[in-house]
Short mmCIF file of C-alpha atoms and ligand atoms in Angstrom, two decimals:
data_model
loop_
_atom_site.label_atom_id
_atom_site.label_comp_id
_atom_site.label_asym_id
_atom_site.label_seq_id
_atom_site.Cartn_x
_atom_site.Cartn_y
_atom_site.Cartn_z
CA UNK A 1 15.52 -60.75 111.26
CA UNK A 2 16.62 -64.47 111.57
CA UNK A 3 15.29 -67.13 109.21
CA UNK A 4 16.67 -70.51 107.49
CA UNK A 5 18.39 -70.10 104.41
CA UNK A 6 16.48 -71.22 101.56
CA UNK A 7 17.13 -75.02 100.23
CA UNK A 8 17.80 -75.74 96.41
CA UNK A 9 16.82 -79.25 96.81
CA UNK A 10 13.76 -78.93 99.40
CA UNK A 11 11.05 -77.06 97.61
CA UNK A 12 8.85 -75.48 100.67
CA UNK A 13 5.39 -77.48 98.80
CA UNK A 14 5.69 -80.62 96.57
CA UNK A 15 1.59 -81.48 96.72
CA UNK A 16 0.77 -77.99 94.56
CA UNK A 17 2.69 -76.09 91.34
CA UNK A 18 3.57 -72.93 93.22
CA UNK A 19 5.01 -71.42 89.79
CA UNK A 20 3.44 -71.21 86.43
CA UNK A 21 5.08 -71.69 82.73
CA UNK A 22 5.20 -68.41 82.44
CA UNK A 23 6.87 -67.96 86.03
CA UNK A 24 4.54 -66.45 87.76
CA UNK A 25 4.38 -67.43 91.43
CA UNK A 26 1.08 -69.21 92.64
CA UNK A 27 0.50 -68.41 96.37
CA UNK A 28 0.26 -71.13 98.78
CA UNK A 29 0.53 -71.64 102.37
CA UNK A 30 3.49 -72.87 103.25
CA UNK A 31 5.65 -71.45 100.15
CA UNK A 32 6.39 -67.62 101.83
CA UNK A 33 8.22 -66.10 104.94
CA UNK A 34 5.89 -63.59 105.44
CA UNK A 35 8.27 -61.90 107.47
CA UNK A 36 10.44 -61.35 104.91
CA UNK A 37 8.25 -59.91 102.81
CA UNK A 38 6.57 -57.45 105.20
CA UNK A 39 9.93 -56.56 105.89
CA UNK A 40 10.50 -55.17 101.36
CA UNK A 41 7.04 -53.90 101.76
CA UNK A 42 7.78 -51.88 104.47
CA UNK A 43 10.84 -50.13 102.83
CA UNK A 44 8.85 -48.96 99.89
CA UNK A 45 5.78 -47.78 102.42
CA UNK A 46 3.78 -49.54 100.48
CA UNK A 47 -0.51 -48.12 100.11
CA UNK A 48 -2.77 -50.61 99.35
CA UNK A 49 -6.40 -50.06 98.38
CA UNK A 50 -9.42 -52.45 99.01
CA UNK A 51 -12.15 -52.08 96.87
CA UNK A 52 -16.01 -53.61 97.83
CA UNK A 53 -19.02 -52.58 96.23
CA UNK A 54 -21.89 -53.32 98.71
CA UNK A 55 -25.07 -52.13 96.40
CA UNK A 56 -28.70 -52.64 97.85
CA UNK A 57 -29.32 -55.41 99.80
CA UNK A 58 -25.51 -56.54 99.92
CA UNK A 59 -24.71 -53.47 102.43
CA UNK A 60 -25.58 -55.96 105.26
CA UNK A 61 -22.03 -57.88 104.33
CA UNK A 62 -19.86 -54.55 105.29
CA UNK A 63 -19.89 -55.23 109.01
CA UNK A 64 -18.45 -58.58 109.13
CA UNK A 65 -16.25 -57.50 105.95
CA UNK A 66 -14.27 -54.69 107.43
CA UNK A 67 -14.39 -55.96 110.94
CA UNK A 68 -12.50 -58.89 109.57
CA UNK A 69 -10.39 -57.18 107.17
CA UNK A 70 -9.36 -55.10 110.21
CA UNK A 71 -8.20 -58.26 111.66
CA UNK A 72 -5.76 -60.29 108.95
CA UNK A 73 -5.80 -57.97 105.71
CA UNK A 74 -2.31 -55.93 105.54
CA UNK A 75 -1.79 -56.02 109.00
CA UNK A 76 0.55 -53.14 110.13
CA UNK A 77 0.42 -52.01 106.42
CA UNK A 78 -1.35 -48.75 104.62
CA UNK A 79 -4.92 -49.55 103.90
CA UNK A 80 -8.04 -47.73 102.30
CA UNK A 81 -10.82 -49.27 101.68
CA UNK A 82 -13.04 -47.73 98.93
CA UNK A 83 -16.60 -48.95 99.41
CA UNK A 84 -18.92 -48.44 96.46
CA UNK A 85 -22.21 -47.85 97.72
CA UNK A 86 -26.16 -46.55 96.49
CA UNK A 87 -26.73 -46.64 100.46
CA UNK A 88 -24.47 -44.37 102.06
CA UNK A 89 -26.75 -43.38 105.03
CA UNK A 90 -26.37 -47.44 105.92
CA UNK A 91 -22.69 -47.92 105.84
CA UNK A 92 -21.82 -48.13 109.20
CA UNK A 93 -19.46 -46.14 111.61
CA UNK A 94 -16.06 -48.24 111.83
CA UNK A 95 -12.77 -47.74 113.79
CA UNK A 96 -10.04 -48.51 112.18
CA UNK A 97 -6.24 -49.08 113.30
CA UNK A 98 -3.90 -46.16 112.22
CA UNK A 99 -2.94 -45.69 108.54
CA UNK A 100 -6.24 -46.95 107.47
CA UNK A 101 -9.07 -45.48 106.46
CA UNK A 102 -12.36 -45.91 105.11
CA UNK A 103 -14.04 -44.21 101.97
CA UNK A 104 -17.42 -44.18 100.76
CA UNK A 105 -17.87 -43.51 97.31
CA UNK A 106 -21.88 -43.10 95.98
CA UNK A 107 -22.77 -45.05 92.88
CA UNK A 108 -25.71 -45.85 91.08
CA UNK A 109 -27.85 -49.14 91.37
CA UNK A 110 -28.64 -50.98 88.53
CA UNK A 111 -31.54 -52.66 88.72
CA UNK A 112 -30.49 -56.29 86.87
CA UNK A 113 -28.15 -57.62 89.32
CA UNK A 114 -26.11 -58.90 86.56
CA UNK A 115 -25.40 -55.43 86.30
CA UNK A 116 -24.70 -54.50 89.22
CA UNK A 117 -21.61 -57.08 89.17
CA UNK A 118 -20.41 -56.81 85.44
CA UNK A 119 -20.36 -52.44 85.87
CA UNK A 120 -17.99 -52.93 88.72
CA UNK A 121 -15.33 -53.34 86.12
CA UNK A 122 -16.44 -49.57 84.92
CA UNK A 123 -16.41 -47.93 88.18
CA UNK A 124 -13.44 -49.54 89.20
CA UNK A 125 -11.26 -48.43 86.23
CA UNK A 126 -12.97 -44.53 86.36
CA UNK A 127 -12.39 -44.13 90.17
CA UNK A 128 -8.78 -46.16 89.25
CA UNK A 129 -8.04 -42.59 87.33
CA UNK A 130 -9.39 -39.91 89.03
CA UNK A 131 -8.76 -41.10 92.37
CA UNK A 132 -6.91 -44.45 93.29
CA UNK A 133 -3.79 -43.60 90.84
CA UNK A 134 -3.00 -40.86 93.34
CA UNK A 135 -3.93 -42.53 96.51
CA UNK A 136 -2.88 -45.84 96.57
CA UNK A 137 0.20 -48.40 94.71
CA UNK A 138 -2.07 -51.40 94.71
CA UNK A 139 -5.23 -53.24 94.49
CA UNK A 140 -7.25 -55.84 95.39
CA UNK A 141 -11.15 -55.65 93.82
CA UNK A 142 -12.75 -58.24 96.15
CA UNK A 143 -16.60 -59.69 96.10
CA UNK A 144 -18.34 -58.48 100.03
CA UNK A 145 -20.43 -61.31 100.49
CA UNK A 146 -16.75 -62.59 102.32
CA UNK A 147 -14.80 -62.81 105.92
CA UNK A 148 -11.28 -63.17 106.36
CA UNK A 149 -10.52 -66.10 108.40
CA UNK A 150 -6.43 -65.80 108.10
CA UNK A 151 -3.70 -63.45 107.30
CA UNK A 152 -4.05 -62.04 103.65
CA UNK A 153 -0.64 -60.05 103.33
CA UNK A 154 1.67 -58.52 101.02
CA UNK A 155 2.00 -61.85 99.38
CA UNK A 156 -0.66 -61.05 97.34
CA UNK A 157 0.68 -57.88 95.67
CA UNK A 158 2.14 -58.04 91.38
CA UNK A 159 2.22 -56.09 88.43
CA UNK A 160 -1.36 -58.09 88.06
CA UNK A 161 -3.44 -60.60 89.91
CA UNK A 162 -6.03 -63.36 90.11
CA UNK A 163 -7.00 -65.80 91.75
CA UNK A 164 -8.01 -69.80 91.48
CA UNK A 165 -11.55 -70.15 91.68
CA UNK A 166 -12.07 -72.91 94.68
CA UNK A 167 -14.56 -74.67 92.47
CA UNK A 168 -12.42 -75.48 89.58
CA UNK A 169 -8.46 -75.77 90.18
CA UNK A 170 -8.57 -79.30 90.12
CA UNK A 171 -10.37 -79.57 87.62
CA UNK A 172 -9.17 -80.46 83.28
CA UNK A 173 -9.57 -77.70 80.99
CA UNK A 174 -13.05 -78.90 79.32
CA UNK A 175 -15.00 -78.46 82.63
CA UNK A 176 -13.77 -75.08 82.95
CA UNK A 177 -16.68 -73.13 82.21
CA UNK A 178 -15.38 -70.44 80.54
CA UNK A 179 -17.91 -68.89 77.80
CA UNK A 180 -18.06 -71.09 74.91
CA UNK A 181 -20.39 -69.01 72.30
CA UNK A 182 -17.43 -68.00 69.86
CA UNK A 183 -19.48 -65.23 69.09
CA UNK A 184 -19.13 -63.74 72.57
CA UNK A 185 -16.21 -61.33 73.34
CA UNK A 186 -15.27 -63.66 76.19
CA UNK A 187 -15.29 -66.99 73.58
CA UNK A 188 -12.54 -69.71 75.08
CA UNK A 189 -12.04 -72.74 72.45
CA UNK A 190 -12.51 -76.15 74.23
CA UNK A 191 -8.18 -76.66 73.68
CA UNK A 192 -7.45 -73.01 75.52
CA UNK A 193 -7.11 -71.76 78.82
CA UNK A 194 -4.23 -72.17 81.97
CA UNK A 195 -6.88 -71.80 84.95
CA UNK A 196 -10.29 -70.84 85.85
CA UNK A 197 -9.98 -67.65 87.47
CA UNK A 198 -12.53 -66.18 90.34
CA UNK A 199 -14.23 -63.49 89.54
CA UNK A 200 -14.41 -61.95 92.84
CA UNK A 201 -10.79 -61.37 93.69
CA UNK A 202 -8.10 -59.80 91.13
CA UNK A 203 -6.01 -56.75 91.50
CA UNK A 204 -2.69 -55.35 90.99
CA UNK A 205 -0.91 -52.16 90.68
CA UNK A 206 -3.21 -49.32 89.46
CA UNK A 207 -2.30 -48.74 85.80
CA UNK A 208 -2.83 -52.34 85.16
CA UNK A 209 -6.04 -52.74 86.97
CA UNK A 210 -7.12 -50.01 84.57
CA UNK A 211 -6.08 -52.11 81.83
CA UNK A 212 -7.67 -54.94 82.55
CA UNK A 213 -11.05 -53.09 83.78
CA UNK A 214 -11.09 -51.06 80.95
CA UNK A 215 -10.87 -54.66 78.39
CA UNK A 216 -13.53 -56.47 80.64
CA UNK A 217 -15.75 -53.29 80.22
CA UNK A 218 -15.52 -52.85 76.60
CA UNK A 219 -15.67 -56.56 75.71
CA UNK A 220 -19.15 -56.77 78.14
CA UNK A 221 -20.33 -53.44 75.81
CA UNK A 222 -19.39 -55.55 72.72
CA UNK A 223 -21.85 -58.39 73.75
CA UNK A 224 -23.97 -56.22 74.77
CA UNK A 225 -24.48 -54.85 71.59
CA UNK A 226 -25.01 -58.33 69.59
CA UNK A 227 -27.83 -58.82 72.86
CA UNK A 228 -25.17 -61.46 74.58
CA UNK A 229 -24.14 -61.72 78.07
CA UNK A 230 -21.70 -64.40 78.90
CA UNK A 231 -22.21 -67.36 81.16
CA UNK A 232 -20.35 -66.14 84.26
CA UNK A 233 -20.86 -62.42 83.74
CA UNK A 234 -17.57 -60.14 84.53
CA UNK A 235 -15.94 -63.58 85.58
CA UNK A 236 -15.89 -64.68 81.91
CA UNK A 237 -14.33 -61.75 80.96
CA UNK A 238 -12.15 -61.52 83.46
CA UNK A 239 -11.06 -65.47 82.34
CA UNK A 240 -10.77 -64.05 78.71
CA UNK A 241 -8.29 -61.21 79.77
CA UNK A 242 -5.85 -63.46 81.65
CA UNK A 243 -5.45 -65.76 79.08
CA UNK A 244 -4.28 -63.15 76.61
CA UNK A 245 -2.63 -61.09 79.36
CA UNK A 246 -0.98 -63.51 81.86
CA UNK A 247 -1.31 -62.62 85.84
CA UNK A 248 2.01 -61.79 87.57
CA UNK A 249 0.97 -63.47 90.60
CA UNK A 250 -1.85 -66.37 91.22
CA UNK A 251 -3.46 -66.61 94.41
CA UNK A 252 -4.35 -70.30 95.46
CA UNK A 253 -8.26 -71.08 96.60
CA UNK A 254 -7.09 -70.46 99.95
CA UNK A 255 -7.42 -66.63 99.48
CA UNK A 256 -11.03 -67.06 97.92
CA UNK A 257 -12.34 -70.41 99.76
CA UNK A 258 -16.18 -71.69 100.30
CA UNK A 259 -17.13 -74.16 102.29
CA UNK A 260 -19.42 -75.45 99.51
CA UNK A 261 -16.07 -77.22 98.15
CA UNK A 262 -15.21 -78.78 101.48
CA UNK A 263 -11.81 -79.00 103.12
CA UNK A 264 -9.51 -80.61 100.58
CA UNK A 265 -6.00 -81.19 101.84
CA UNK A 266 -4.06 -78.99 99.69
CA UNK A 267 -5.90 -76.41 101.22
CA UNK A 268 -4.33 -75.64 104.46
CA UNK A 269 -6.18 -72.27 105.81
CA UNK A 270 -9.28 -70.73 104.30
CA UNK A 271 -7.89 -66.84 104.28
CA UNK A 272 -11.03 -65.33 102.82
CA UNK A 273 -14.22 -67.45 103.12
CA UNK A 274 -17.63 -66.88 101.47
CA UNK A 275 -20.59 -66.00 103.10
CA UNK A 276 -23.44 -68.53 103.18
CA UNK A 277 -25.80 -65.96 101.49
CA UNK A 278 -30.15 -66.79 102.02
CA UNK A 279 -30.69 -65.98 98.17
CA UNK A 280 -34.45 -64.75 99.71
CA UNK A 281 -33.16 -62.21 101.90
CA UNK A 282 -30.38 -60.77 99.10
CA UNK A 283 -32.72 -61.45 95.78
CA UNK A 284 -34.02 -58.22 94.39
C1 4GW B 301 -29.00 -61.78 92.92
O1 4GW B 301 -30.07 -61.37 93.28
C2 4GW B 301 -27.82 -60.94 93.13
S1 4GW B 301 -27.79 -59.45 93.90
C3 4GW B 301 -26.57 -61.26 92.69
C4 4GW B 301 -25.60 -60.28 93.02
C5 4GW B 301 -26.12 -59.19 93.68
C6 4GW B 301 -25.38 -58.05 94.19
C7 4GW B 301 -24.00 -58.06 94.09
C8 4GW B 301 -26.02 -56.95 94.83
O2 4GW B 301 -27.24 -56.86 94.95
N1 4GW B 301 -25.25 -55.95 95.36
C9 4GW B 301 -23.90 -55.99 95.27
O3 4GW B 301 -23.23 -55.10 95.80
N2 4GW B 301 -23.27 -57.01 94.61
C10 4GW B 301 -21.80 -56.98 94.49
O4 4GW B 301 -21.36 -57.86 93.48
C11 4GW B 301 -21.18 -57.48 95.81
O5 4GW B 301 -19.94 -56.84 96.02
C12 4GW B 301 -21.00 -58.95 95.52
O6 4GW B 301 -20.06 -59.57 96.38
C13 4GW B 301 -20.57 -58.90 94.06
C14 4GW B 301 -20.75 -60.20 93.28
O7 4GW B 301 -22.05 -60.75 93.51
P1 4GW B 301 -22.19 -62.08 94.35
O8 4GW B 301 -21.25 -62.03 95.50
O9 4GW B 301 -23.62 -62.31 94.69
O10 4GW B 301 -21.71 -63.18 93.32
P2 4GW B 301 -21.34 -64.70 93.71
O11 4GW B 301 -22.65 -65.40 94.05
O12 4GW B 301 -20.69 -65.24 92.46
O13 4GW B 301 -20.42 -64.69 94.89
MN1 MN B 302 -19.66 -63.29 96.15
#
């Protein structure tokens, strides 16, 4: 494989940081060969799981979720995708390129749909032990309600994961709306916090993913207890754990992009693009 040597004095984007202060990389177009790193991922056969829950009403996203996934997520690389699921007789009949599969694993409904997104975290870390540890090296824990629109590679993968949330990286610290109640479990004071984190896309290798589920889950069980619920549900939490337990790897808004937000410049390709959802059809 051929490439241009790498350039001390030409950094591949000047608009964007592309590292944080505590050095972890921040993943934009433009800054990666993906060629190169296909090429380490390769060497290490690397098995990357894709988790979706699609409960109720939200199985109608899986088609145009895995049809697209098929398309640009870890092309040429080991895939399963776990799909979480109170509807298995709906999930429809895929075919998928070779090395990838597709499993369905039955879960409960709950019937608040707050719920039904903050217990991901639970599920996620129990299926993490019993079944993902031995399966898979990696994951990504991804919202459904989403296409892929571009190539979303091995330039995701670290230790651990998140992503900028497309609403907020450019904005200060105050308008981050991180939970605020200090009596919450996922309290961030006013003078805290690097970035606002999405809650619909974080990951990593398995035993960390654990780690992190496993904090989100026990901090929602805390508020629970005092009869709280923060602001942004299992995204507050999520916001609470990074900032004690710093991400390895950031993913820029391109890998978690709406349309709602427009087309700023810095944002070269939408990778992963939210669904216009009709709240009536999706409401329960
Ligand atoms: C309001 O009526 C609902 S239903 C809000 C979330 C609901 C929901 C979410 C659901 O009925 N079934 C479901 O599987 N989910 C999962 O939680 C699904 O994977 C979805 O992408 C994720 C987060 O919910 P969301 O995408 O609606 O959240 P936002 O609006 O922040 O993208
Ligand atoms: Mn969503």
């Amino acid at each position: 494989m051929l490439y241009e040597k790498p350039e001390t004095f030409r950094p591949q984007r000047a608009d964007v940081l592309t590292v944080t202060p505590w050095l972890a990389p921040i993943i934009w177009d433009g800054s990666f060969n993906r060629n190169i790193l296909n090429a380490q991922f390769h060497q290490i056969e690397v098995r990357v799981g894709l988790t979706v829950f699609a409960i109720k009403k939200y199985v109608m996203f899986l088609q145009k979720f895995i049809e697209t996934a098929e398309q640009f997520f870890m092309v040429g690389h080991k895939v399963n995708y776990y799909v979480f699921t109170d509807r298995v007789g709906e999930i429809p009949n895929f075919t998928l390129a070779e090395g990838r599969r597709l499993v369905v694993l039955e879960v409960p409904a709950y019937k608040r749909w707050q719920d039904v997104t903050m217990r991901r975290m639970e599920m996620i870390r129990d299926f993490s032990v019993k079944k993902f540890v031995g399966e898979v090296d990696y994951l990504a824990c991804v919202d459904v309600d989403m296409v892929f629109l571009d190539e979303v590679g091995v330039e995701i993968l670290s230790n651990v994961f998140g992503a900028l949330h497309p609403g907020f990286f450019e904005k200060q610290r105050r308008e981050f709306t991180y939970e605020r109640r200090p009596r919450s479990s996922a309290y961030i004071p006013y003078e805290k916090g690097d970035f606002y984190y999405a809650g619909g896309y974080f990951g990593g290798v398995i035993e960390e993913v654990v780690k992190l589920t496993n904090y989100c889950h026990h901090a929602m069980m805390a508020d629970k207890a005092q009869n709280m619920e923060a602001l942004w549900h299992d995204e507050s939490y999520l916001n609470k754990y990074f900032l004690s337990y710093k991400p390895t790897k950031i993913l820029s808004p391109e890998y978690i992009w709406n349309n709602y937000y427009g087309s700023p410049a810095v944002v070269k390709t939408k990778r992963f693009l939210g669904v216009d959802k009709d709240y009536q059809k999706v409401r329960f």
